[in-house]
């Protein structure tokens, strides 16, 4: 018995350590929502198989397998596409990596474009960590946005907020994995698990692969530049995302924007257009960021508004 007992204890300890080492390091967040589909992503400390459980009640009932992409070390980013949804419907969901499950969350699908339902959006940017105020983004997300919406309006957060725009500088260094996990996702998790958000890259993203690995943005930009520029329709609003970083201040992007605006002029279901990009045309706060490219974007938008009335 004396030789047998330590073996049992060692096996038990190994199993416990192996199980406890697994964790979801980025809680599930919402991307690219339509009236009948949504993308749900998260990151785990390991690459065990990932699933999404979802349904119209907290008993869930449906399962979707997620694809995975190695991010840093043994960690993986998971992406699952939930389809066959109904417009303006609340769904509950949770994710799992191996035998580790997230808490239960919810999302509400957008309305059909032709319904032209009212929507609310938040635009915010430059939440890269300030070492003098390291938790400022957490404060803005929770004490600012969430507190304002939940105390001003009746109903849940995602009943009163349909999307979030983030025009760049999500982190201080886009090549630093820890900053994505700790400074961006973890500080904004109480928003991102319930409301889809749509970012474009700023200069601090450094064109890093992490930006494109972490987000599922519309794939309707120019060939060869997918997710650098794109557009997204929500109700009667068209959101246009642009990449104003130096290497992407290209004629192809301006030509694409011009063609999208021309098509939008005759689209009877679109009444409003928002364009987001990071660099200013003229700024008193950040003169080194001034760029003529943004001036050309502004000129195209001004012509669009004056000619279309939108």
PDB file of N, CA, C and O in Angstrom, residues 31-39 54 82-91 107-115 117 196 198 232-235:
ATOM      1  N   UNK A  31     -19.099  40.160 -33.224  1.00  0.00           N
ATOM      2  CA  UNK A  31     -18.614  40.772 -34.453  1.00  0.00           C
ATOM      3  C   UNK A  31     -19.622  40.575 -35.587  1.00  0.00           C
ATOM      4  O   UNK A  31     -20.379  39.605 -35.601  1.00  0.00           O
ATOM      5  N   UNK A  32     -19.631  41.501 -36.524  1.00  0.00           N
ATOM      6  CA  UNK A  32     -20.250  41.332 -37.844  1.00  0.00           C
ATOM      7  C   UNK A  32     -21.678  40.787 -37.762  1.00  0.00           C
ATOM      8  O   UNK A  32     -22.007  39.766 -38.384  1.00  0.00           O
ATOM      9  N   UNK A  33     -22.523  41.472 -37.019  1.00  0.00           N
ATOM     10  CA  UNK A  33     -23.907  41.025 -36.834  1.00  0.00           C
ATOM     11  C   UNK A  33     -24.770  41.395 -38.040  1.00  0.00           C
ATOM     12  O   UNK A  33     -24.636  42.484 -38.602  1.00  0.00           O
ATOM     13  N   UNK A  34     -25.660  40.490 -38.443  1.00  0.00           N
ATOM     14  CA  UNK A  34     -26.690  40.772 -39.438  1.00  0.00           C
ATOM     15  C   UNK A  34     -28.034  40.368 -38.844  1.00  0.00           C
ATOM     16  O   UNK A  34     -28.107  39.858 -37.726  1.00  0.00           O
ATOM     17  N   UNK A  35     -29.091  40.579 -39.607  1.00  0.00           N
ATOM     18  CA  UNK A  35     -30.420  40.227 -39.111  1.00  0.00           C
ATOM     19  C   UNK A  35     -30.603  38.727 -38.967  1.00  0.00           C
ATOM     20  O   UNK A  35     -31.524  38.280 -38.281  1.00  0.00           O
ATOM     21  N   UNK A  36     -29.720  37.926 -39.594  1.00  0.00           N
ATOM     22  CA  UNK A  36     -29.876  36.462 -39.476  1.00  0.00           C
ATOM     23  C   UNK A  36     -28.583  35.729 -39.135  1.00  0.00           C
ATOM     24  O   UNK A  36     -28.527  34.510 -39.233  1.00  0.00           O
ATOM     25  N   UNK A  37     -27.543  36.473 -38.694  1.00  0.00           N
ATOM     26  CA  UNK A  37     -26.282  35.806 -38.335  1.00  0.00           C
ATOM     27  C   UNK A  37     -25.455  36.708 -37.432  1.00  0.00           C
ATOM     28  O   UNK A  37     -25.687  37.917 -37.346  1.00  0.00           O
ATOM     29  N   UNK A  38     -24.473  36.098 -36.784  1.00  0.00           N
ATOM     30  CA  UNK A  38     -23.526  36.868 -35.978  1.00  0.00           C
ATOM     31  C   UNK A  38     -22.255  36.035 -35.814  1.00  0.00           C
ATOM     32  O   UNK A  38     -22.299  34.804 -35.837  1.00  0.00           O
ATOM     33  N   UNK A  39     -21.129  36.716 -35.662  1.00  0.00           N
ATOM     34  CA  UNK A  39     -19.853  36.062 -35.370  1.00  0.00           C
ATOM     35  C   UNK A  39     -19.532  36.247 -33.896  1.00  0.00           C
ATOM     36  O   UNK A  39     -19.621  37.363 -33.373  1.00  0.00           O
ATOM     37  N   UNK A  54     -26.106  28.124 -28.085  1.00  0.00           N
ATOM     38  CA  UNK A  54     -26.964  29.294 -28.216  1.00  0.00           C
ATOM     39  C   UNK A  54     -28.429  28.886 -28.323  1.00  0.00           C
ATOM     40  O   UNK A  54     -28.753  27.741 -28.632  1.00  0.00           O
ATOM     41  N   UNK A  82     -22.776  31.967 -36.095  1.00  0.00           N
ATOM     42  CA  UNK A  82     -24.121  31.497 -35.775  1.00  0.00           C
ATOM     43  C   UNK A  82     -25.055  32.020 -36.858  1.00  0.00           C
ATOM     44  O   UNK A  82     -25.154  33.228 -37.079  1.00  0.00           O
ATOM     45  N   UNK A  83     -25.748  31.120 -37.551  1.00  0.00           N
ATOM     46  CA  UNK A  83     -26.611  31.491 -38.675  1.00  0.00           C
ATOM     47  C   UNK A  83     -28.033  31.009 -38.417  1.00  0.00           C
ATOM     48  O   UNK A  83     -28.312  30.330 -37.435  1.00  0.00           O
ATOM     49  N   UNK A  84     -28.935  31.386 -39.328  1.00  0.00           N
ATOM     50  CA  UNK A  84     -30.326  30.970 -39.207  1.00  0.00           C
ATOM     51  C   UNK A  84     -31.082  31.700 -38.118  1.00  0.00           C
ATOM     52  O   UNK A  84     -32.046  31.162 -37.551  1.00  0.00           O
ATOM     53  N   UNK A  85     -30.682  32.937 -37.816  1.00  0.00           N
ATOM     54  CA  UNK A  85     -31.309  33.713 -36.762  1.00  0.00           C
ATOM     55  C   UNK A  85     -32.474  34.547 -37.305  1.00  0.00           C
ATOM     56  O   UNK A  85     -32.603  34.741 -38.510  1.00  0.00           O
ATOM     57  N   UNK A  86     -33.286  35.067 -36.410  1.00  0.00           N
ATOM     58  CA  UNK A  86     -34.404  35.927 -36.761  1.00  0.00           C
ATOM     59  C   UNK A  86     -34.072  37.380 -36.422  1.00  0.00           C
ATOM     60  O   UNK A  86     -33.379  37.649 -35.440  1.00  0.00           O
ATOM     61  N   UNK A  87     -34.561  38.343 -37.222  1.00  0.00           N
ATOM     62  CA  UNK A  87     -34.262  39.750 -36.941  1.00  0.00           C
ATOM     63  C   UNK A  87     -34.864  40.208 -35.614  1.00  0.00           C
ATOM     64  O   UNK A  87     -35.896  39.703 -35.166  1.00  0.00           O
ATOM     65  N   UNK A  88     -34.216  41.183 -35.007  1.00  0.00           N
ATOM     66  CA  UNK A  88     -34.702  41.837 -33.780  1.00  0.00           C
ATOM     67  C   UNK A  88     -35.119  40.825 -32.717  1.00  0.00           C
ATOM     68  O   UNK A  88     -36.166  40.944 -32.089  1.00  0.00           O
ATOM     69  N   UNK A  89     -34.272  39.823 -32.525  1.00  0.00           N
ATOM     70  CA  UNK A  89     -34.559  38.739 -31.586  1.00  0.00           C
ATOM     71  C   UNK A  89     -33.406  38.605 -30.603  1.00  0.00           C
ATOM     72  O   UNK A  89     -32.244  38.674 -30.992  1.00  0.00           O
ATOM     73  N   UNK A  90     -33.759  38.397 -29.340  1.00  0.00           N
ATOM     74  CA  UNK A  90     -32.742  38.213 -28.317  1.00  0.00           C
ATOM     75  C   UNK A  90     -32.348  36.752 -28.238  1.00  0.00           C
ATOM     76  O   UNK A  90     -33.206  35.863 -28.170  1.00  0.00           O
ATOM     77  N   UNK A  91     -31.037  36.492 -28.255  1.00  0.00           N
ATOM     78  CA  UNK A  91     -30.491  35.146 -28.131  1.00  0.00           C
ATOM     79  C   UNK A  91     -29.524  35.103 -26.962  1.00  0.00           C
ATOM     80  O   UNK A  91     -28.843  36.093 -26.650  1.00  0.00           O
ATOM     81  N   UNK A 107     -27.211  38.486 -27.028  1.00  0.00           N
ATOM     82  CA  UNK A 107     -27.125  39.496 -28.087  1.00  0.00           C
ATOM     83  C   UNK A 107     -28.506  39.643 -28.704  1.00  0.00           C
ATOM     84  O   UNK A 107     -29.386  38.777 -28.538  1.00  0.00           O
ATOM     85  N   UNK A 108     -28.719  40.744 -29.398  1.00  0.00           N
ATOM     86  CA  UNK A 108     -29.967  40.986 -30.115  1.00  0.00           C
ATOM     87  C   UNK A 108     -29.624  41.227 -31.579  1.00  0.00           C
ATOM     88  O   UNK A 108     -28.771  42.077 -31.891  1.00  0.00           O
ATOM     89  N   UNK A 109     -30.239  40.492 -32.475  1.00  0.00           N
ATOM     90  CA  UNK A 109     -29.955  40.630 -33.898  1.00  0.00           C
ATOM     91  C   UNK A 109     -30.488  41.963 -34.430  1.00  0.00           C
ATOM     92  O   UNK A 109     -31.523  42.455 -33.972  1.00  0.00           O
ATOM     93  N   UNK A 110     -29.791  42.555 -35.387  1.00  0.00           N
ATOM     94  CA  UNK A 110     -30.291  43.797 -36.000  1.00  0.00           C
ATOM     95  C   UNK A 110     -31.600  43.561 -36.746  1.00  0.00           C
ATOM     96  O   UNK A 110     -31.939  42.434 -37.124  1.00  0.00           O
ATOM     97  N   UNK A 111     -32.315  44.650 -36.969  1.00  0.00           N
ATOM     98  CA  UNK A 111     -33.549  44.583 -37.755  1.00  0.00           C
ATOM     99  C   UNK A 111     -33.219  44.405 -39.236  1.00  0.00           C
ATOM    100  O   UNK A 111     -32.073  44.583 -39.671  1.00  0.00           O
ATOM    101  N   UNK A 112     -34.218  44.066 -40.026  1.00  0.00           N
ATOM    102  CA  UNK A 112     -34.071  44.076 -41.474  1.00  0.00           C
ATOM    103  C   UNK A 112     -33.836  45.504 -41.950  1.00  0.00           C
ATOM    104  O   UNK A 112     -34.374  46.468 -41.380  1.00  0.00           O
ATOM    105  N   UNK A 113     -33.060  45.656 -42.996  1.00  0.00           N
ATOM    106  CA  UNK A 113     -32.768  46.996 -43.510  1.00  0.00           C
ATOM    107  C   UNK A 113     -34.049  47.752 -43.837  1.00  0.00           C
ATOM    108  O   UNK A 113     -34.181  48.946 -43.530  1.00  0.00           O
ATOM    109  N   UNK A 114     -35.014  47.061 -44.480  1.00  0.00           N
ATOM    110  CA  UNK A 114     -36.214  47.742 -44.947  1.00  0.00           C
ATOM    111  C   UNK A 114     -37.114  48.223 -43.812  1.00  0.00           C
ATOM    112  O   UNK A 114     -37.991  49.059 -44.022  1.00  0.00           O
ATOM    113  N   UNK A 115     -36.903  47.721 -42.602  1.00  0.00           N
ATOM    114  CA  UNK A 115     -37.714  48.192 -41.473  1.00  0.00           C
ATOM    115  C   UNK A 115     -37.289  49.581 -41.000  1.00  0.00           C
ATOM    116  O   UNK A 115     -38.064  50.285 -40.349  1.00  0.00           O
ATOM    117  N   UNK A 117     -35.472  50.636 -38.611  1.00  0.00           N
ATOM    118  CA  UNK A 117     -35.625  50.836 -37.171  1.00  0.00           C
ATOM    119  C   UNK A 117     -34.599  51.842 -36.663  1.00  0.00           C
ATOM    120  O   UNK A 117     -33.479  51.939 -37.176  1.00  0.00           O
ATOM    121  N   UNK A 196     -22.129  44.205 -30.594  1.00  0.00           N
ATOM    122  CA  UNK A 196     -21.069  44.066 -31.609  1.00  0.00           C
ATOM    123  C   UNK A 196     -20.315  45.380 -31.809  1.00  0.00           C
ATOM    124  O   UNK A 196     -20.893  46.458 -31.711  1.00  0.00           O
ATOM    125  N   UNK A 198     -17.041  47.472 -34.172  1.00  0.00           N
ATOM    126  CA  UNK A 198     -16.407  47.514 -35.485  1.00  0.00           C
ATOM    127  C   UNK A 198     -15.240  48.494 -35.445  1.00  0.00           C
ATOM    128  O   UNK A 198     -15.434  49.708 -35.449  1.00  0.00           O
ATOM    129  N   UNK A 232     -20.570  48.417 -43.699  1.00  0.00           N
ATOM    130  CA  UNK A 232     -21.507  47.595 -42.947  1.00  0.00           C
ATOM    131  C   UNK A 232     -22.827  48.341 -42.831  1.00  0.00           C
ATOM    132  O   UNK A 232     -22.839  49.512 -42.430  1.00  0.00           O
ATOM    133  N   UNK A 233     -23.942  47.669 -43.185  1.00  0.00           N
ATOM    134  CA  UNK A 233     -25.259  48.281 -43.091  1.00  0.00           C
ATOM    135  C   UNK A 233     -25.986  47.780 -41.851  1.00  0.00           C
ATOM    136  O   UNK A 233     -26.057  46.566 -41.600  1.00  0.00           O
ATOM    137  N   UNK A 234     -26.521  48.723 -41.080  1.00  0.00           N
ATOM    138  CA  UNK A 234     -27.352  48.412 -39.929  1.00  0.00           C
ATOM    139  C   UNK A 234     -28.583  49.301 -40.021  1.00  0.00           C
ATOM    140  O   UNK A 234     -28.467  50.531 -39.931  1.00  0.00           O
ATOM    141  N   UNK A 235     -29.742  48.697 -40.221  1.00  0.00           N
ATOM    142  CA  UNK A 235     -30.967  49.434 -40.463  1.00  0.00           C
ATOM    143  C   UNK A 235     -30.755  50.348 -41.680  1.00  0.00           C
ATOM    144  O   UNK A 235     -30.284  49.896 -42.727  1.00  0.00           O
TER     145      UNK A 235
END
